[in-house]
PDB file of C-alpha atoms in Angstrom:
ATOM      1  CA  UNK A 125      78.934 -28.947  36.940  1.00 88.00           C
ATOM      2  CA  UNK A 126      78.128 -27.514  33.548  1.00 96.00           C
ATOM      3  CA  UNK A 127      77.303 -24.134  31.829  1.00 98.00           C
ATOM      4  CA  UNK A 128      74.536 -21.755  32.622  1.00 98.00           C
ATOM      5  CA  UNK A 129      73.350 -18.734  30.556  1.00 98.00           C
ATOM      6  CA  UNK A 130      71.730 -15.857  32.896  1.00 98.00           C
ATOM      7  CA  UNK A 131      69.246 -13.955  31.051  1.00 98.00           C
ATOM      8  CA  UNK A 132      69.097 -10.627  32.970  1.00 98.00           C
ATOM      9  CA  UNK A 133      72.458 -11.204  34.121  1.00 98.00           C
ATOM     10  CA  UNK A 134      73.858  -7.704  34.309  1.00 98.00           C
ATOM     11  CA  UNK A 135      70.850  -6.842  36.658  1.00 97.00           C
ATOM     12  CA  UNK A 136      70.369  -6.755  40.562  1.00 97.00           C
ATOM     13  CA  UNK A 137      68.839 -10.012  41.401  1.00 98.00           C
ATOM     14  CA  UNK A 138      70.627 -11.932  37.888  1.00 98.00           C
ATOM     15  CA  UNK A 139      74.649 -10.734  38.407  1.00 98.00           C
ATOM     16  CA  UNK A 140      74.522 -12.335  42.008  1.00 98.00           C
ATOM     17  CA  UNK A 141      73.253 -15.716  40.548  1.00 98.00           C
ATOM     18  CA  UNK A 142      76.287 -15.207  38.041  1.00 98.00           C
ATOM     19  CA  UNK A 143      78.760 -15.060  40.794  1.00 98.00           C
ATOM     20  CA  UNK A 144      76.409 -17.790  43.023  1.00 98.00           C
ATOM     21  CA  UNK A 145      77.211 -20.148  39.576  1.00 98.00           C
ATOM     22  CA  UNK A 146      80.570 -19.695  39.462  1.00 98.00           C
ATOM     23  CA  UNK A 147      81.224 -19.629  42.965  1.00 98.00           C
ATOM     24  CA  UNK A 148      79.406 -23.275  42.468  1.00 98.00           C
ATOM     25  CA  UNK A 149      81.853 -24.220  39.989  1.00 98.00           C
ATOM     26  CA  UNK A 150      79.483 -23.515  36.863  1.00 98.00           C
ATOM     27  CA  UNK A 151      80.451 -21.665  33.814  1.00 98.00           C
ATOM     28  CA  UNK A 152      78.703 -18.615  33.487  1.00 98.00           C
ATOM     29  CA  UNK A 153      77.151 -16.522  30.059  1.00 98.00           C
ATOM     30  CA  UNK A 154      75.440 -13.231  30.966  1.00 98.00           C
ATOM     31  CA  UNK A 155      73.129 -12.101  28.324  1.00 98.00           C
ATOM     32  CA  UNK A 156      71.507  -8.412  28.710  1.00 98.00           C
ATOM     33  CA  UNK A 157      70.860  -5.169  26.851  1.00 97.00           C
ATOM     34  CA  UNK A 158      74.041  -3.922  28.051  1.00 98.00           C
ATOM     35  CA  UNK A 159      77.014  -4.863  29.552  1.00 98.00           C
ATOM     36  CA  UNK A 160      77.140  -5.857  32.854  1.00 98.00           C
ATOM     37  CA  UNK A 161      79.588  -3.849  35.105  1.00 97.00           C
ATOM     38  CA  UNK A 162      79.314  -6.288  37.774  1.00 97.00           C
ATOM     39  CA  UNK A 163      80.706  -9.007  35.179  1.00 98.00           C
ATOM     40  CA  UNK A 164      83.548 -11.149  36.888  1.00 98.00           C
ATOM     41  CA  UNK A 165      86.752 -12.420  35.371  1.00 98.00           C
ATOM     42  CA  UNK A 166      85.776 -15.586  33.337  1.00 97.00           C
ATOM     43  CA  UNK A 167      82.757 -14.687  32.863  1.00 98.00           C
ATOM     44  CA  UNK A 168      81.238 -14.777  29.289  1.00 98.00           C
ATOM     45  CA  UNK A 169      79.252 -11.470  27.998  1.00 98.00           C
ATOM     46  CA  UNK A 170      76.510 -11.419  25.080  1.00 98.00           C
ATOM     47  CA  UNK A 171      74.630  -8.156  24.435  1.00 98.00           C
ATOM     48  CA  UNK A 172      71.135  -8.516  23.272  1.00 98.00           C
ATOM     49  CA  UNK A 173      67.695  -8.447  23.629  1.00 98.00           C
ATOM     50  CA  UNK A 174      65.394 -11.169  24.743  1.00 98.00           C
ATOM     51  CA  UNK A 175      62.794 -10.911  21.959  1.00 98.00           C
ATOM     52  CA  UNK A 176      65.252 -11.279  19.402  1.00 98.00           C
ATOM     53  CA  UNK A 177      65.956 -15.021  18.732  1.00 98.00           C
ATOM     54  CA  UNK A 178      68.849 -14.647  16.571  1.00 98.00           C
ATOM     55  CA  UNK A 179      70.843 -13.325  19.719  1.00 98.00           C
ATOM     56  CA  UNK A 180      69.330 -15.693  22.563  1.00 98.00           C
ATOM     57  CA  UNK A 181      69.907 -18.626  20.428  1.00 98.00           C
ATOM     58  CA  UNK A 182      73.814 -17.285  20.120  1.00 98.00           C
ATOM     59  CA  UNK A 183      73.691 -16.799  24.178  1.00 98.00           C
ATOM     60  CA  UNK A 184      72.425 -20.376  25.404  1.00 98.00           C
ATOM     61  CA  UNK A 185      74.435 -22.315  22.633  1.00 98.00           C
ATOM     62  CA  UNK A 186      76.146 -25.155  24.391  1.00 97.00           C
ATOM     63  CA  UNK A 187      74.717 -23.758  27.873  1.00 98.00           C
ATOM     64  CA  UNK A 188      72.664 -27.191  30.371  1.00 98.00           C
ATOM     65  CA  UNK A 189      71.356 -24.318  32.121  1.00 98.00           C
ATOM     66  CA  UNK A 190      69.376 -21.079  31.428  1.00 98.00           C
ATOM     67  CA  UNK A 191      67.907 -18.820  34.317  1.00 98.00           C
ATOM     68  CA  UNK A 192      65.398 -16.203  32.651  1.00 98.00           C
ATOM     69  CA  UNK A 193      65.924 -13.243  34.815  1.00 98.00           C
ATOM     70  CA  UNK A 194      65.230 -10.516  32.384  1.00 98.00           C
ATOM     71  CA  UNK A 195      61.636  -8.937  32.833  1.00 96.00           C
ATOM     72  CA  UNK A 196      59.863  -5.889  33.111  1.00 95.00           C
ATOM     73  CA  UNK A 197      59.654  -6.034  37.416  1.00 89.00           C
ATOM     74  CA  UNK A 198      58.781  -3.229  38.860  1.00 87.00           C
ATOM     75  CA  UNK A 199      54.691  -3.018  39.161  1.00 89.00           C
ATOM     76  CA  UNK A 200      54.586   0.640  39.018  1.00 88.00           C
ATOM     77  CA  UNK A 201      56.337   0.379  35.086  1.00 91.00           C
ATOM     78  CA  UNK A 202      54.128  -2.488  34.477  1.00 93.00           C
ATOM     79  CA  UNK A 203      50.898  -0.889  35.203  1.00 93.00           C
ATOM     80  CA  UNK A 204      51.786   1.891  32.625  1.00 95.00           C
ATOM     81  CA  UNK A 205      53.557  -0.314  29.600  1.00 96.00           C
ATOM     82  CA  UNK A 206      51.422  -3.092  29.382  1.00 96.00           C
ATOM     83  CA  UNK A 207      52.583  -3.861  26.141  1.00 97.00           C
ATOM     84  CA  UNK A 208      56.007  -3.998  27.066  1.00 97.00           C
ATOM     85  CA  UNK A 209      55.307  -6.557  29.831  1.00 97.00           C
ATOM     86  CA  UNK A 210      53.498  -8.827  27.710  1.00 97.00           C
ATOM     87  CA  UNK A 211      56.626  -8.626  25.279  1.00 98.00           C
ATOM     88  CA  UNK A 212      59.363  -9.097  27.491  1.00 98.00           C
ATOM     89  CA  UNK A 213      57.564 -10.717  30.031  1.00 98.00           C
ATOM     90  CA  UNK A 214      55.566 -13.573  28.200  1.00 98.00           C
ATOM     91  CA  UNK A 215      56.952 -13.642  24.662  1.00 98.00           C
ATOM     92  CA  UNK A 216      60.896 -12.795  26.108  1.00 98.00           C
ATOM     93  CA  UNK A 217      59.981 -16.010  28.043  1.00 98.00           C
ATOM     94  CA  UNK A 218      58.854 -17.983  25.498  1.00 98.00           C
ATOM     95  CA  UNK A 219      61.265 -17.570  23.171  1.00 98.00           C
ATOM     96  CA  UNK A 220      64.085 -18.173  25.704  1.00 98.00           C
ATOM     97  CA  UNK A 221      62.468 -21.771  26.024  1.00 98.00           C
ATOM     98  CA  UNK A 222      62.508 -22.331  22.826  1.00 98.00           C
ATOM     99  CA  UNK A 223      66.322 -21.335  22.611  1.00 98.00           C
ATOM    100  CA  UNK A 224      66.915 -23.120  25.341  1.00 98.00           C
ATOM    101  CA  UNK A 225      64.701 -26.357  24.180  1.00 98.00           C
ATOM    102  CA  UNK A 226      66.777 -26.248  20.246  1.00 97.00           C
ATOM    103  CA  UNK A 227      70.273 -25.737  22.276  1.00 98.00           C
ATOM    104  CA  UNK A 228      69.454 -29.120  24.651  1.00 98.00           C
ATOM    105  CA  UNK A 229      69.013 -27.357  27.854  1.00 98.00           C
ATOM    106  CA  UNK A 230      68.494 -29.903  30.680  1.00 98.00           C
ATOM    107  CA  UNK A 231      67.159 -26.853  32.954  1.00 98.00           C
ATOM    108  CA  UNK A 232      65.225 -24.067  32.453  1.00 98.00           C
ATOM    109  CA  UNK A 233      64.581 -21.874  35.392  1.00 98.00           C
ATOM    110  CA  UNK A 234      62.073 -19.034  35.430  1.00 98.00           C
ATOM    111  CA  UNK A 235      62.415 -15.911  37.573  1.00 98.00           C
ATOM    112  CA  UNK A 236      59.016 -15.654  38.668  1.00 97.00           C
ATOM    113  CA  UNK A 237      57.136 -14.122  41.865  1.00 93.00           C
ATOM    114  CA  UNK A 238      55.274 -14.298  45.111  1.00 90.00           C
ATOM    115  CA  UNK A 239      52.803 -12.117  43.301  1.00 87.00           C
ATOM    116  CA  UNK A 240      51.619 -14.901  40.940  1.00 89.00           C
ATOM    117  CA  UNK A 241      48.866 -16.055  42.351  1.00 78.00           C
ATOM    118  CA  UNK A 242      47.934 -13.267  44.366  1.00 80.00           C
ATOM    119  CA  UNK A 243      44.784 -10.776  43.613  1.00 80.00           C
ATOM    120  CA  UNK A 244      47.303  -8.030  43.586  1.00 82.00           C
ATOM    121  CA  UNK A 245      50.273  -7.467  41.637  1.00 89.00           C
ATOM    122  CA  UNK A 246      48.364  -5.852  38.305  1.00 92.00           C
ATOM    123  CA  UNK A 247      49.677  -6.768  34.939  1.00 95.00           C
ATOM    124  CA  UNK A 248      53.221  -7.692  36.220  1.00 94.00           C
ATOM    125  CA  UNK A 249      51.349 -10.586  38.553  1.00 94.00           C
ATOM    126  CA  UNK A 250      49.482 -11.334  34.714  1.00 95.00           C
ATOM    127  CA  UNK A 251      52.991 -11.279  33.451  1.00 97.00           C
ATOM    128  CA  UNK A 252      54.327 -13.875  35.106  1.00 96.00           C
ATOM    129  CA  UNK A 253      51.155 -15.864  35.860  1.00 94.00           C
ATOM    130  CA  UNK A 254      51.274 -16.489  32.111  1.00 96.00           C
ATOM    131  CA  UNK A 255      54.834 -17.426  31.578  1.00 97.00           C
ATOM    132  CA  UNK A 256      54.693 -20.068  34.279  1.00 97.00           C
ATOM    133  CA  UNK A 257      52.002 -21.850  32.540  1.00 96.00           C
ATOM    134  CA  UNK A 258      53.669 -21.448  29.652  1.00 98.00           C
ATOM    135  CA  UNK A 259      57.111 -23.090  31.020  1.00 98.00           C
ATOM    136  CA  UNK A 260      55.057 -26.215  32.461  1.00 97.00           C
ATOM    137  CA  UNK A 261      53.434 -26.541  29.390  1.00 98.00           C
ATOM    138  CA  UNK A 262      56.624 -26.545  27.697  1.00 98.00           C
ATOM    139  CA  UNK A 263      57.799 -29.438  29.946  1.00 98.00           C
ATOM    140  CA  UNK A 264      54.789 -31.322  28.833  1.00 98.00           C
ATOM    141  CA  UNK A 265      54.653 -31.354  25.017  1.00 98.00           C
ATOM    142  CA  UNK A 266      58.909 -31.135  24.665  1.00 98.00           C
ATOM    143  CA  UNK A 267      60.679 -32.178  27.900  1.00 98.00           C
ATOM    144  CA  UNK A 268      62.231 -28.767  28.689  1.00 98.00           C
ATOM    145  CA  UNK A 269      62.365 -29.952  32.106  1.00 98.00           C
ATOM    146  CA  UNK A 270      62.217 -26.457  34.261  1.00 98.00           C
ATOM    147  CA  UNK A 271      62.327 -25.283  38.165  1.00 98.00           C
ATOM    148  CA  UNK A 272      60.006 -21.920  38.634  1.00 98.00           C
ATOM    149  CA  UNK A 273      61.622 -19.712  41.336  1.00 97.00           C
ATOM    150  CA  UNK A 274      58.976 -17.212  42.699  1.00 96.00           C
ATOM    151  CA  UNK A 275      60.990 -14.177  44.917  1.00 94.00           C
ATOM    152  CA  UNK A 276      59.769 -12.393  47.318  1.00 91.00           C
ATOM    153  CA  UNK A 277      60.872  -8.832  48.897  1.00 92.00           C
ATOM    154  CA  UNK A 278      64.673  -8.552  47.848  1.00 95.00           C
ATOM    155  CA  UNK A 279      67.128  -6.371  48.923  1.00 96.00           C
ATOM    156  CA  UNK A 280      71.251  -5.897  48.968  1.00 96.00           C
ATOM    157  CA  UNK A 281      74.080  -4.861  46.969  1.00 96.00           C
ATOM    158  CA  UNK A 282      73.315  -3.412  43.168  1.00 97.00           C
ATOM    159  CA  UNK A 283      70.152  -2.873  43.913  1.00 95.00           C
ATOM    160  CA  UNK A 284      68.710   0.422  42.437  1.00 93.00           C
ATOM    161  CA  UNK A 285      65.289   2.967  41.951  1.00 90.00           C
ATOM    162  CA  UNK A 286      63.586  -0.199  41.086  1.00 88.00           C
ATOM    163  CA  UNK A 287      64.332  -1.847  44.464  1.00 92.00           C
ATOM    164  CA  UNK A 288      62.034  -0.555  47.516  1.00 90.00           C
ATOM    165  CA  UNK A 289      64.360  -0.834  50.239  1.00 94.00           C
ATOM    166  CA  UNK A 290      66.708   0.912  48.207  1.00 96.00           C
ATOM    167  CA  UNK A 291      64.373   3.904  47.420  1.00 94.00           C
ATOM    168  CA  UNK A 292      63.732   4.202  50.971  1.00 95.00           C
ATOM    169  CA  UNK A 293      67.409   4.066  52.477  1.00 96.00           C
ATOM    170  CA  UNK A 294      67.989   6.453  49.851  1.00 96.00           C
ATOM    171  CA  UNK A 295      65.322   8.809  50.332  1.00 95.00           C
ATOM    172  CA  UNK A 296      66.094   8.727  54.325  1.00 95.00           C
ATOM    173  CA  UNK A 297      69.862   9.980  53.257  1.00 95.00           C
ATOM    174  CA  UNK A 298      68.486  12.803  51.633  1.00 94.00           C
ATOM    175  CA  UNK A 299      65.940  13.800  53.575  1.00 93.00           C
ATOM    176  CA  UNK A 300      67.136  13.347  57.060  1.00 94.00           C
ATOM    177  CA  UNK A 301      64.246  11.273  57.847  1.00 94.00           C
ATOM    178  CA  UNK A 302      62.561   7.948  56.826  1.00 96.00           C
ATOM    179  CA  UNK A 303      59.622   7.661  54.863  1.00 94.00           C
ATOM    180  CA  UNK A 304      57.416   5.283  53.379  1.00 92.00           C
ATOM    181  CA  UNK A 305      54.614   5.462  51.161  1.00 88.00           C
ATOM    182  CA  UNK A 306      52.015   3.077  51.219  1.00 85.00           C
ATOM    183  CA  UNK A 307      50.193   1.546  54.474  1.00 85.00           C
ATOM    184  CA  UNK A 308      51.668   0.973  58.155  1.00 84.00           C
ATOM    185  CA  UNK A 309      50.095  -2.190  58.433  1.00 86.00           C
ATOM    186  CA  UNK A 310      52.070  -4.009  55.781  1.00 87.00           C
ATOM    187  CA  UNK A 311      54.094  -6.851  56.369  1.00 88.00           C
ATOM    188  CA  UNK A 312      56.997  -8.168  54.758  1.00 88.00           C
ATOM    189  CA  UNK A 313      59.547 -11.588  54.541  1.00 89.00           C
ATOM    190  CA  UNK A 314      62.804  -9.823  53.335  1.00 93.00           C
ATOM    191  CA  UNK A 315      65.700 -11.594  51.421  1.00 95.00           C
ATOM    192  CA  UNK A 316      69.044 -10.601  51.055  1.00 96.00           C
ATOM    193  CA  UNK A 317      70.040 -10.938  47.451  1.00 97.00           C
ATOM    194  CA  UNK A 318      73.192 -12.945  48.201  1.00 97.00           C
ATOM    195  CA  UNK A 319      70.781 -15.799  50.136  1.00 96.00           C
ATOM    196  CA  UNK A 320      68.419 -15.441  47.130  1.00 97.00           C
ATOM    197  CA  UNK A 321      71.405 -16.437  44.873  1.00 98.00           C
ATOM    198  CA  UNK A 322      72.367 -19.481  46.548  1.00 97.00           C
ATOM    199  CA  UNK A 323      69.387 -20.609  46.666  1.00 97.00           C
ATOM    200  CA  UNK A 324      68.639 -20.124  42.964  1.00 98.00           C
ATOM    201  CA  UNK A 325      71.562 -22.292  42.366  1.00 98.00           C
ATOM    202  CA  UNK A 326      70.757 -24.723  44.919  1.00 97.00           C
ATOM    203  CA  UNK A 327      67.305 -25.059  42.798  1.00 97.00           C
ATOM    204  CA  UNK A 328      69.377 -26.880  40.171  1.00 98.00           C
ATOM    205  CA  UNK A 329      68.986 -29.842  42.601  1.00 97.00           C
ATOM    206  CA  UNK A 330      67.085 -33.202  41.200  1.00 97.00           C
ATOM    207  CA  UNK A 331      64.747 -32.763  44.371  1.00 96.00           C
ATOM    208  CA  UNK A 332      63.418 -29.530  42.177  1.00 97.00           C
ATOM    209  CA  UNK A 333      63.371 -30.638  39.016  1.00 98.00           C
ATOM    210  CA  UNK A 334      59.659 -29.526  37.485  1.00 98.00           C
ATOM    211  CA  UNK A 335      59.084 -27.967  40.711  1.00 96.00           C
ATOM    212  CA  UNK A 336      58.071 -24.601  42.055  1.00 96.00           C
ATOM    213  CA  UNK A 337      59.796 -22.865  44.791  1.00 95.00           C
ATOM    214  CA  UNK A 338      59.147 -19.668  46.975  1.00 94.00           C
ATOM    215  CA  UNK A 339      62.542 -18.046  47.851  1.00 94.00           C
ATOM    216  CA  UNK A 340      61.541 -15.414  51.124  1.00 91.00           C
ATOM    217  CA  UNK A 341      62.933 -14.161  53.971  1.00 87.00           C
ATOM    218  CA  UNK A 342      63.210 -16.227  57.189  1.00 81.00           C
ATOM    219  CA  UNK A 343      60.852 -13.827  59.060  1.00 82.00           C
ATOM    220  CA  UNK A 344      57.393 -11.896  58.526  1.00 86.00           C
ATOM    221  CA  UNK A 345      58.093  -8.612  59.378  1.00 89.00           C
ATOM    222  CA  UNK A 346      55.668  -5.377  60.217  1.00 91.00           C
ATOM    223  CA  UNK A 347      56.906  -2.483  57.774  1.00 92.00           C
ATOM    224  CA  UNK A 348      56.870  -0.172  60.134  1.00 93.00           C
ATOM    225  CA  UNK A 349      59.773  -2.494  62.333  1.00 94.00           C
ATOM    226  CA  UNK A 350      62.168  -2.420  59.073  1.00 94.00           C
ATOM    227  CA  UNK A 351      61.483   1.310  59.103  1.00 95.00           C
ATOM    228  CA  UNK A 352      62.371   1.891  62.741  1.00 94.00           C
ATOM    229  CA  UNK A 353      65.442  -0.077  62.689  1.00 94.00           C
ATOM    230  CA  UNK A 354      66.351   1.878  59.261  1.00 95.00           C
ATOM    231  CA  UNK A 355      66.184   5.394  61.247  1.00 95.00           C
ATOM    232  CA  UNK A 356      67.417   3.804  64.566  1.00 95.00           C
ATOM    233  CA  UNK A 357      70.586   3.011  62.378  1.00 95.00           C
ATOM    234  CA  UNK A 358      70.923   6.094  61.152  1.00 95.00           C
ATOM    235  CA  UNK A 359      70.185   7.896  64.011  1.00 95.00           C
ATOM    236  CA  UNK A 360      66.944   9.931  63.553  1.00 93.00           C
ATOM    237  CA  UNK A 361      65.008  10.852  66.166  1.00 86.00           C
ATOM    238  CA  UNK A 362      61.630  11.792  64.163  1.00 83.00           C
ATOM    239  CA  UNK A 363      59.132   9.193  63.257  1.00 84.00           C
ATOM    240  CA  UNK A 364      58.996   7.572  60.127  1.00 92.00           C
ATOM    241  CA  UNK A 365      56.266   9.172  58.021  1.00 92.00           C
ATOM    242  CA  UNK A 366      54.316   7.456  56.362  1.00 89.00           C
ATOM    243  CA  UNK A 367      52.409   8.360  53.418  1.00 86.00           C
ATOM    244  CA  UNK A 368      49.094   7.423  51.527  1.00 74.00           C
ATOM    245  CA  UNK A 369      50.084   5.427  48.371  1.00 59.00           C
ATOM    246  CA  UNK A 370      47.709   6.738  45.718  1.00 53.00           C
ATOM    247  CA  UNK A 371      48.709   3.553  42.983  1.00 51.00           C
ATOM    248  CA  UNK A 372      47.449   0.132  42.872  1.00 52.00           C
ATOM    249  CA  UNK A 373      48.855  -3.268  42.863  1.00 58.00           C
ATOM    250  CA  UNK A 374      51.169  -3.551  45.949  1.00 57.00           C
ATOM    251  CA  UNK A 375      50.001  -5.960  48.661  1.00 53.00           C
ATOM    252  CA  UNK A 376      49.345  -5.445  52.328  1.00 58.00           C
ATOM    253  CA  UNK A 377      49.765  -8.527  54.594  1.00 50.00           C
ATOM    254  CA  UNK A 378      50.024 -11.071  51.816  1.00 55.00           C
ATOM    255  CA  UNK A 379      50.736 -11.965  48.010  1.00 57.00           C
ATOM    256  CA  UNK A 380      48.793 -14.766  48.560  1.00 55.00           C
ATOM    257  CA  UNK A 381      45.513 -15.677  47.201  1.00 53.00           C
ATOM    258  CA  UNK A 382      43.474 -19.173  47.655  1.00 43.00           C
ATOM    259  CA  UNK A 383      45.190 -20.910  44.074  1.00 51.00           C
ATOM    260  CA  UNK A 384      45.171 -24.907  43.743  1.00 50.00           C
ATOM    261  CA  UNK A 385      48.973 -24.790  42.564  1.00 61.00           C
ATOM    262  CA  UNK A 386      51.156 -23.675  45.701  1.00 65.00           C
ATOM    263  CA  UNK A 387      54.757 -23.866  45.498  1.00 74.00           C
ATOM    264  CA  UNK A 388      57.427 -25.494  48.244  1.00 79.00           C
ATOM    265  CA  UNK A 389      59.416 -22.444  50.190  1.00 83.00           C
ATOM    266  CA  UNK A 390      62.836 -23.143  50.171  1.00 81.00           C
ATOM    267  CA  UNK A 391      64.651 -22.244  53.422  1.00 72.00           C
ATOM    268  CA  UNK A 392      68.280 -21.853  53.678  1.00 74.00           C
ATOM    269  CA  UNK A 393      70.156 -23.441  56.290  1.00 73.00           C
ATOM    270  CA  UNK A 394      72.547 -20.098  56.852  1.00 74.00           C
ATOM    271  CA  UNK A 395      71.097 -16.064  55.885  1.00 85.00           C
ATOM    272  CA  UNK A 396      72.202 -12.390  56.098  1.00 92.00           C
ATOM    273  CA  UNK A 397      70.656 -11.341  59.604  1.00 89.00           C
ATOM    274  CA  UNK A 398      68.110  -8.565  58.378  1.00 91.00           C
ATOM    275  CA  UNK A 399      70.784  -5.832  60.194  1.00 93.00           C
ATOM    276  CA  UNK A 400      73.750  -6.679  58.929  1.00 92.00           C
ATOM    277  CA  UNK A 401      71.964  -6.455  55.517  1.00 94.00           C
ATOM    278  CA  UNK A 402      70.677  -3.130  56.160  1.00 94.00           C
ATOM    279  CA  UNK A 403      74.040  -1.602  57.173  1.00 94.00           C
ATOM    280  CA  UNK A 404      75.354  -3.068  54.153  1.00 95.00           C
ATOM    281  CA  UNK A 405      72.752  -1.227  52.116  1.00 95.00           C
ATOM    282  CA  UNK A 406      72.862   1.589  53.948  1.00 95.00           C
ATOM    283  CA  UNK A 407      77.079   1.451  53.159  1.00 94.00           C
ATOM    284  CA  UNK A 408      76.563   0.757  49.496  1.00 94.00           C
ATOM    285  CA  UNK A 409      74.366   3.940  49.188  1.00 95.00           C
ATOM    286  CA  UNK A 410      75.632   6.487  51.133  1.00 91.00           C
ATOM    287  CA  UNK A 411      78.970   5.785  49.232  1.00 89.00           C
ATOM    288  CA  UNK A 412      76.673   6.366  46.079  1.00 83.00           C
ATOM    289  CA  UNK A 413      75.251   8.929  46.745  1.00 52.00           C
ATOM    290  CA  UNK A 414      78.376  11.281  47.769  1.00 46.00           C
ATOM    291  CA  UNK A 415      80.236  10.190  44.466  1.00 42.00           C
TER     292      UNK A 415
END
């Protein structure tokens, strides 16, 4: 075991790989803009921001492991602060490597995603297209040896405005109805958030090691099936509308695009059946909502 620093760590996807590390008997230093309120007893908090080197050098100090969770993700945001993506997204990175390379990290693992080499995903997909080259390249010339983690769909627990699944359990609360904007026809590989942890720290592996991994769901799944089972949960008896999505950058039936570097899917040996996940969510925001 040793210590990890999650970059990100007060976020969605980055406070369950906190708890997945210490659960795994790691110590744990969250690093974010703010404090995390999902931080757990013995858990270490730094607040700061990852383009300033003074405070990521101060968070990954003495840490064997950093996960680099904090980005600019949603695709929407991206498409309208391009800027900002390219800072956080591609310079963030990079100077977490070198952080991490000057502290002795033995891994560095990049939050990237199923978007990467796709045709779609606008200048988020750029984003992160460019920071993966970046880490390998960083392997090459200094040793920072690294695992790239590319997620797909996630949802769960924490998850917010940011997180589709979220939006549209949400939206179905308030409205009395479910509704979905962008095309009927789409298909998607969910992943609870809790599986998508355990595998992040399963990563750590030395099978891994300089190796690229896509983290999905267990099943493709037509939208419009989710949807259903959303309202059929809830009760509805309307149809789910579904709306035209006037934005670009979202995929249809795939992120993928012919690229010559694929990476490995990882596939759990146990997962959060796709229902029992949904009533969760469904749980978690209703209680939000009437707060």
């Amino acid at each position: 075991m040793g210590r990890a620093a999650v970059l990100g760590g007060a976020g969605f996807l980055g406070s369950h790989v906190a708890d997945a590390l210490q659960a795994a008997g790691h110590g744990v230093r969250v690093f974010d803009r703010a404090p995390s309120k999902w931080l757990a007893e013995g858990q270490e908090m730094i607040v700061g921001d990852i383009t300033d080197p003074a405070a990521l050098a101060e968070a990954i100090d003495g840490c064997d492991y950093v996960y680099n969770f904090a980005a600019v993700a949603d695709l929407d945001k991206a498409l309208d602060r391009p800027l900002d993506t390219i800072r956080v997204n591609i310079l963030g990175n990079a100077l977490a490597m070198e952080a991490a390379r000057a502290a002795g990290a033995k891994r560095f693992v990049f939050a990237s995603s199923i978007y990467v080499y796709s045709q779609t995903g606008g200048f988020y997909r750029c984003s992160k297209q460019s920071a993966e080259t970046y880490v390998e390249e960083y392997q090459r010339a200094y040793g920072l040896d690294y695992t790239i983690l590319r997620y797909g769909s996630l949802y769960g627990p924490r998850s917010d405005d940011s997180n589709g699944l979220f939006r549209i359990v949400r939206n179905a609360l308030r409205d009395g109805m479910v509704t979905y904007t962008g095309s009927p026809d789409a298909l998607r590989e969910y992943i609870h958030v809790e599986d998508a942890a355990k595998a992040s720290v399963a990563a750590l592996g030395e099978e891994f090691r300089n190796d690229s991994l896509v983290l999905t769901g267990q099943q493709l799944l037509p939208i419009r099936e989710v949807l259903h089972m959303i309202s059929e949960i809830l009760g509805y008896e309307t149809e789910v509308l579904f709306e035209e999505r006037t934005g670009t950058g979202h995929y249809v039936r795939t992120p993928y695009a012919y690229m010559p570097k694929p990476g490995r899917k990882y596939v759990s040996p146990l997962h959060v059946d796709l229902g029992q996940g949904l009533l969760q969510l469904i749980d978690e925001v209703r209680n939000g909502t009437e707060d």
